[in-house]
Amino acid sequence: MSPRPEADDGYGAPYSALAQVYDRWMAADRVPYDQWLSFTEKRFAEAGLEVRSVLDVCCGTGMTIKALQDRGYEVTGVDASASMLEVARTRTAPGTELLCLAVPDERLAELGPFDAALVCFDGANYLTGEDALAATLHQLARALRPGGVLVFDLSTRRTFEEIAALGEFGEDFGDFAYIWNTRHEPDTPAYEYLVSLFVPEGELFRRSVERHAQRHFTRDEVGNALRATGFTDIAVSDNYTEREATDTTRRETWSARRSTGSIPR
């Protein structure tokens, strides 16, 4: 859920301020975590191997880690935001390995081997750099054992266009508020979000502004990157369901298996 942490443009690092309110902002009644985990466990079962160890990339505040641990899995979490990981440490089981890494990072490939890996809640949309998606998938393939399962989601072009069409918008939660502005370079898949967060500080509110950069991918781009980096049994569906992904899909859910052959370094 958290992207690379650079903040050299005068804005706060992504999720540096949002971490303190993220769980309220993305509460369970707004995000169907149970549906995501049910779908993921079906992919585990279909793989025909016993899944015990899971790598959760872009793990954020540890909601998916906690859900997986409650189901008996051993989970390692990776996220680029130290602030989000601080929250995750308060939620996850004692001793949970939580690593501050901004993918792609070669250290990701040295973890494991894991039976499965997840990248949930648009984490992969933050892979905006040239070949960043392919590099991350290659590192994940090396982190998985042969036959290991990968599940990740991506917001689609339709979602980005719908958000951009809203212009400036926000919400007031009472104990905090935010304003969201979207910037888009025409004829490119890249989008920039400026998120202004207002949290109480004494009798006033403190304002923090974070810059988030994301992009959308075509299905061909994703499928080709998966095949090129050692994945097979590739499937895509509509938002953690068994429905086929279509032009109206707002979030695609991808699943694949690491090939049983060796993965080049």
Coordinates of N, CA and C in Angstrom, one line a residue, residues 1 54-60 62-66 68 75-79 98 114 116-120:
M1 N 0.8 -1.2 0.0 CA 0.0 0.0 0.0 C 0.9 1.3 0.0
V54 N 3.9 -16.7 4.0 CA 3.4 -15.7 3.0 C 4.2 -14.4 3.2
L55 N 4.5 -13.8 2.0 CA 5.2 -12.5 2.0 C 4.1 -11.5 1.6
D56 N 3.9 -10.5 2.5 CA 2.9 -9.4 2.2 C 3.7 -8.1 1.8
V57 N 3.7 -7.8 0.6 CA 4.4 -6.6 0.1 C 3.5 -5.4 0.0
C58 N 4.0 -4.3 0.4 CA 3.1 -3.1 0.6 C 2.1 -3.4 1.7
C59 N 2.5 -3.9 2.8 CA 1.6 -4.4 3.9 C 1.0 -3.3 4.6
G60 N 1.4 -2.1 4.5 CA 0.8 -0.9 5.2 C 0.7 -1.1 6.7
G62 N -0.7 -3.4 8.4 CA -0.7 -4.8 8.8 C -2.1 -5.4 8.9
M63 N -3.1 -4.8 8.3 CA -4.4 -5.4 8.3 C -4.5 -6.8 7.7
T64 N -3.8 -7.0 6.5 CA -3.8 -8.3 5.9 C -2.9 -9.2 6.6
I65 N -1.8 -8.7 7.2 CA -1.0 -9.6 8.0 C -1.7 -10.2 9.1
K66 N -2.4 -9.4 9.9 CA -3.2 -9.8 11.0 C -4.2 -10.9 10.6
L68 N -4.2 -12.8 8.0 CA -3.5 -14.1 7.6 C -3.0 -14.8 8.9
V75 N 3.7 -14.9 8.4 CA 3.7 -13.8 7.5 C 4.9 -12.9 7.7
T76 N 5.6 -12.5 6.7 CA 6.6 -11.4 6.7 C 6.0 -10.2 5.9
G77 N 6.2 -9.0 6.5 CA 5.6 -7.8 5.9 C 6.7 -6.9 5.4
V78 N 6.5 -6.3 4.2 CA 7.4 -5.3 3.6 C 6.6 -4.1 3.3
D79 N 7.2 -2.9 3.6 CA 6.5 -1.7 3.2 C 7.6 -0.6 3.2
L98 N 8.9 -7.4 10.0 CA 8.4 -6.3 9.2 C 9.6 -5.5 8.7
F114 N 9.2 -18.3 0.1 CA 7.9 -18.2 0.6 C 7.0 -19.1 -0.2
A116 N 3.8 -18.2 -0.8 CA 2.9 -17.3 -1.5 C 3.4 -15.9 -1.2
A117 N 2.9 -15.0 -2.1 CA 3.2 -13.5 -1.9 C 1.9 -12.8 -2.3
L118 N 1.7 -11.6 -1.6 CA 0.6 -10.8 -1.9 C 1.0 -9.3 -2.1
V119 N 0.4 -8.6 -3.0 CA 0.5 -7.2 -3.1 C -0.9 -6.6 -3.2
C120 N -1.5 -6.2 -2.1 CA -2.9 -5.8 -2.1 C -3.1 -4.3 -2.1

